[in-house]
PDB file of C-alpha atoms in Angstrom:
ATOM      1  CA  UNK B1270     -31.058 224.728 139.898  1.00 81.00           C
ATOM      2  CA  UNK B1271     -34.153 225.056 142.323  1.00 83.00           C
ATOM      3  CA  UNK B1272     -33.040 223.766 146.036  1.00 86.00           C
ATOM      4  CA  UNK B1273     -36.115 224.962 147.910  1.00 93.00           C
ATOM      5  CA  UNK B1274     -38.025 221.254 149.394  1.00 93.00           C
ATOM      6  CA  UNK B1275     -41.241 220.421 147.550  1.00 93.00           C
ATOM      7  CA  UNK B1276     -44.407 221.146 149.636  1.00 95.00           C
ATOM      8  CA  UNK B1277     -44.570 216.889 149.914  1.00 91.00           C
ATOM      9  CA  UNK B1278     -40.904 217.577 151.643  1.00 93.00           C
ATOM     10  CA  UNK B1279     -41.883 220.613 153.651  1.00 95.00           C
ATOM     11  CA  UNK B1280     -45.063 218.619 155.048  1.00 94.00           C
ATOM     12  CA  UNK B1281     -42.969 215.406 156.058  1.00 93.00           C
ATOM     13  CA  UNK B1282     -40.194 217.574 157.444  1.00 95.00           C
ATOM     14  CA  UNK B1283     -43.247 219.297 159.985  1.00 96.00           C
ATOM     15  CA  UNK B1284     -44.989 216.153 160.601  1.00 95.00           C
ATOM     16  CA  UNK B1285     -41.241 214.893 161.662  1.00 95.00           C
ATOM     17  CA  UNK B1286     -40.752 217.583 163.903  1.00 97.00           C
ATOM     18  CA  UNK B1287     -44.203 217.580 165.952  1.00 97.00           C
ATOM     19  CA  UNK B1288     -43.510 214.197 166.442  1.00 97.00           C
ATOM     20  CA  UNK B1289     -40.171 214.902 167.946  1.00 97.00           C
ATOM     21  CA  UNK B1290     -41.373 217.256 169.771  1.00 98.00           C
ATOM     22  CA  UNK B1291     -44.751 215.815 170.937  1.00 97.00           C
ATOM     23  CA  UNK B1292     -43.419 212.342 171.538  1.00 97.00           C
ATOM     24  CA  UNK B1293     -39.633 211.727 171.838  1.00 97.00           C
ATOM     25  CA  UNK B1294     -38.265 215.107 173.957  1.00 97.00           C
ATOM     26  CA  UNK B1295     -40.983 214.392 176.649  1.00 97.00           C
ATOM     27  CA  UNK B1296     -39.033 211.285 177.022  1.00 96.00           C
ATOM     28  CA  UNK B1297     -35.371 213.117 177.406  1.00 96.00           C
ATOM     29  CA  UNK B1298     -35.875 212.985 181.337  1.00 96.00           C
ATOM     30  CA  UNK B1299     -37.208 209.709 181.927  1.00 95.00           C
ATOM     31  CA  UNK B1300     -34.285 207.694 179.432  1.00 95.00           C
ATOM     32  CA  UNK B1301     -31.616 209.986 181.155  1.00 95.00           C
ATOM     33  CA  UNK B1302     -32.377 208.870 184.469  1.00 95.00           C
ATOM     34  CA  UNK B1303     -32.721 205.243 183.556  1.00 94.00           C
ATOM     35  CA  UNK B1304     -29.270 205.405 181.994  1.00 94.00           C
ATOM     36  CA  UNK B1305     -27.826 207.340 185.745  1.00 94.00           C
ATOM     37  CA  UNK B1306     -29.460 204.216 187.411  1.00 95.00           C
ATOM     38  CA  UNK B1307     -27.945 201.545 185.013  1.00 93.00           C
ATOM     39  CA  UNK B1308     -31.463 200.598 183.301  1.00 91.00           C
ATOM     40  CA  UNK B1309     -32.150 200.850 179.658  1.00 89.00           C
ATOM     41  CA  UNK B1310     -32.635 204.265 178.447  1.00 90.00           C
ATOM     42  CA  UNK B1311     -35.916 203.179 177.094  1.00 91.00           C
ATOM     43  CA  UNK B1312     -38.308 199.694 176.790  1.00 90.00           C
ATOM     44  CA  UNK B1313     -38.284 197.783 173.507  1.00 88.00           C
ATOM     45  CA  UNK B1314     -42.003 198.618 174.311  1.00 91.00           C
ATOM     46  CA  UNK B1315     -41.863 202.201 174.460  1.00 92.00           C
ATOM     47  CA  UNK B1316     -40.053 201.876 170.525  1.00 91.00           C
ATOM     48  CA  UNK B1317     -42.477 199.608 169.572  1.00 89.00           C
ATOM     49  CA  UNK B1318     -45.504 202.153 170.274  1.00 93.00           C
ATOM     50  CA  UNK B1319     -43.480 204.752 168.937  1.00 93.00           C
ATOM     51  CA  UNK B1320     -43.097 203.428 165.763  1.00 89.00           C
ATOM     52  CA  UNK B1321     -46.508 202.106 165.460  1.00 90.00           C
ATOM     53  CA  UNK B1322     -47.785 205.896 166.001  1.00 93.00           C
ATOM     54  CA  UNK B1323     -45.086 207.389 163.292  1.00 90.00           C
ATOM     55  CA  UNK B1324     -46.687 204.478 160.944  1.00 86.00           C
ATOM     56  CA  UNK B1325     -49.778 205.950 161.773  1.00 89.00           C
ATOM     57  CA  UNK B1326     -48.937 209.159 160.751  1.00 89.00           C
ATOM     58  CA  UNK B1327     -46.879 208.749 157.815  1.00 85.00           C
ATOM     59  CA  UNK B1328     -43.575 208.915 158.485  1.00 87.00           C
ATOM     60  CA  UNK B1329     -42.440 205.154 157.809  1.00 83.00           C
ATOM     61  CA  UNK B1330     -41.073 203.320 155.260  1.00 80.00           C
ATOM     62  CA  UNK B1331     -39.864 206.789 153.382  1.00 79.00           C
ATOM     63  CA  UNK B1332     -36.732 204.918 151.423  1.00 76.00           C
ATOM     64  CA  UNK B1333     -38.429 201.837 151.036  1.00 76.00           C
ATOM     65  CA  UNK B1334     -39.933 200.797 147.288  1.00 74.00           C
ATOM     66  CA  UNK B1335     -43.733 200.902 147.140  1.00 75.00           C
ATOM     67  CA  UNK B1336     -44.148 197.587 146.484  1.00 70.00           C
ATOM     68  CA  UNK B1337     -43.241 196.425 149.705  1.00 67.00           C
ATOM     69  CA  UNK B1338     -45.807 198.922 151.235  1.00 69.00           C
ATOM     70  CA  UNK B1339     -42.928 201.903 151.486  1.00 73.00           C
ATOM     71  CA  UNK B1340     -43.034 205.294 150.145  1.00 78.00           C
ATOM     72  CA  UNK B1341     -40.206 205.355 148.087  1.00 78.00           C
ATOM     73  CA  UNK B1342     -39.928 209.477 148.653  1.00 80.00           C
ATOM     74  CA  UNK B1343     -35.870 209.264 148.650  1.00 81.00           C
ATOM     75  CA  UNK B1344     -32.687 210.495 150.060  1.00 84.00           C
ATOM     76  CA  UNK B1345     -33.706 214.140 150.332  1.00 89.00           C
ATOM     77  CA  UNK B1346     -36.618 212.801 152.612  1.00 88.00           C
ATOM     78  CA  UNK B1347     -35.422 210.515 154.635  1.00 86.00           C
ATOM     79  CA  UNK B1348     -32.535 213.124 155.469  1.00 90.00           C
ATOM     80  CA  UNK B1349     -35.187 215.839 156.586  1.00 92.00           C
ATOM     81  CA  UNK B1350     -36.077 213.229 158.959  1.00 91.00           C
ATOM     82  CA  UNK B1351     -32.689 212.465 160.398  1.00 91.00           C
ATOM     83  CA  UNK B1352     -32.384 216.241 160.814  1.00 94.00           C
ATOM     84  CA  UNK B1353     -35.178 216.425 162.845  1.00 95.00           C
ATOM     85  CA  UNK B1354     -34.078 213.068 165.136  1.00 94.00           C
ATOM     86  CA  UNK B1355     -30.842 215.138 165.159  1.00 95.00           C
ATOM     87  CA  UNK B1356     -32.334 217.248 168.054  1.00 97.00           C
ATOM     88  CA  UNK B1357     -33.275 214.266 170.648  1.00 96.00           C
ATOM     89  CA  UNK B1358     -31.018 211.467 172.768  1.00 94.00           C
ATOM     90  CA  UNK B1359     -33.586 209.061 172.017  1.00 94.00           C
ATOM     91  CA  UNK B1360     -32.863 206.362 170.133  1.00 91.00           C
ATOM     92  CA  UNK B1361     -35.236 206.615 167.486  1.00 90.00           C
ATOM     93  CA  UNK B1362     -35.358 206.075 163.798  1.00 86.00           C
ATOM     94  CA  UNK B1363     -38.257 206.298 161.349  1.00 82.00           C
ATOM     95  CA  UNK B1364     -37.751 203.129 159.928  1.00 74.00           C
ATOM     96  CA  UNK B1365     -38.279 200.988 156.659  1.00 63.00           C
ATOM     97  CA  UNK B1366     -35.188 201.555 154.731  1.00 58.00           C
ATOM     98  CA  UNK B1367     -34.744 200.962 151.430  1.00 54.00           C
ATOM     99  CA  UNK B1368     -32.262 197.269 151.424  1.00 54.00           C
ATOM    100  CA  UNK B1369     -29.207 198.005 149.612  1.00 51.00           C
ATOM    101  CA  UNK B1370     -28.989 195.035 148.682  1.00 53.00           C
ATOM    102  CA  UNK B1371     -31.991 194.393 147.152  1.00 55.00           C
ATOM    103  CA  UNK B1372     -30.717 197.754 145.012  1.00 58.00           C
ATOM    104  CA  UNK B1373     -27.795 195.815 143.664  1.00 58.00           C
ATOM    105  CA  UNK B1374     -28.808 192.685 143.537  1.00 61.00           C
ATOM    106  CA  UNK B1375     -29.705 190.459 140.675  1.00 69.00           C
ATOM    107  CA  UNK B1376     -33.384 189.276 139.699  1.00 68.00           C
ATOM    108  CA  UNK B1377     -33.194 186.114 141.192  1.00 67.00           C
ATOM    109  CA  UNK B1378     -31.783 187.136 143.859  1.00 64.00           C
ATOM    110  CA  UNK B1379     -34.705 189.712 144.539  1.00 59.00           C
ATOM    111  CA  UNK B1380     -37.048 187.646 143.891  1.00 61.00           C
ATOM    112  CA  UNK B1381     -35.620 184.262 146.034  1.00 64.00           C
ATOM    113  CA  UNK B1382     -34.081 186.336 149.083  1.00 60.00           C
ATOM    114  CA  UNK B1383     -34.421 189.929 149.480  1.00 59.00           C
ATOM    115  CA  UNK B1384     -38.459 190.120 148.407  1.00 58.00           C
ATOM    116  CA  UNK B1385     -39.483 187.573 151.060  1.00 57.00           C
ATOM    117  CA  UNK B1386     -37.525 189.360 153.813  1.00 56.00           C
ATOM    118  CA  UNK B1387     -38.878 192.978 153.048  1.00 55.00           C
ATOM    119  CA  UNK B1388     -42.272 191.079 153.221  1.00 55.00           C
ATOM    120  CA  UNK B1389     -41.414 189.340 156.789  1.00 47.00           C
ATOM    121  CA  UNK B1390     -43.701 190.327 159.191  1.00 44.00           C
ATOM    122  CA  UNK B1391     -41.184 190.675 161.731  1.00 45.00           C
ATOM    123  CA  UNK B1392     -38.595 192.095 159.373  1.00 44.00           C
ATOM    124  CA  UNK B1393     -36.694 195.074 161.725  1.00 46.00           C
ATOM    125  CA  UNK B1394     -36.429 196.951 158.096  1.00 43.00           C
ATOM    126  CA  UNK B1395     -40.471 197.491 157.772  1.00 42.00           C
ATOM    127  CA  UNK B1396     -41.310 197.976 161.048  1.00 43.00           C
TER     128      UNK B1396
END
């Protein structure tokens, strides 16, 4: 059996950790001292442009099926990219999980319930 990462893998797994290390440690300082002070470690606002710019560069929707506009690269993937969030306090995730529901669930079921909220606009598991 061949365990090395595919160069698709090996790419995500550096994009993952520049943007760790570009984006999310420089914040370390600023969430810690909220927390001391009894604010929130971080704005809703400061996530929201965070995951905007790791949709921008690729790292979104890794578990979720391409037909809801994910890349559907897998388990493998989306644990390089936990590994890498592994190394910051900041409560970050690169979203767009695959529903595990919508795994098990039964045609109709996909099709009446879990298909219209993968779509949702404001659906917490796409964005």
């Amino acid at each position: 059996m061949n365990f090395e990462l595919t160069e698709q893998q090996k790419q995500i797994q550096s994009a993952a950790r520049h943007f760790v290390d570009e984006l999310l440690i420089p914040l370390e300082p600023e969430l810690l001292r909220n927390e001391r002070e009894g604010r929130p470690g971080i704005e809703l606002r400061q996530i929201r442009e965070l995951q905007q710019k790791a949709k921008e560069q690729g790292l979104w929707g890794i578990e979720t099926p391409e037909q809801y506009g994910g890349a559907n690269l897998g388990t493998v993937t989306s644990a390089l990219l936990k590994m890498e969030l592994g190394r910051t306090c900041i409560p970050f995730v690169f979203g767009g999980k695959r529903i595990i529901s919508y795994t098990f669930a039964t045609r109709h079921s996909r099709v009446s319930i879990c298909s219209p909220l993968l779509r949702a606009r404001d659906n917490p598991v796409l964005q």
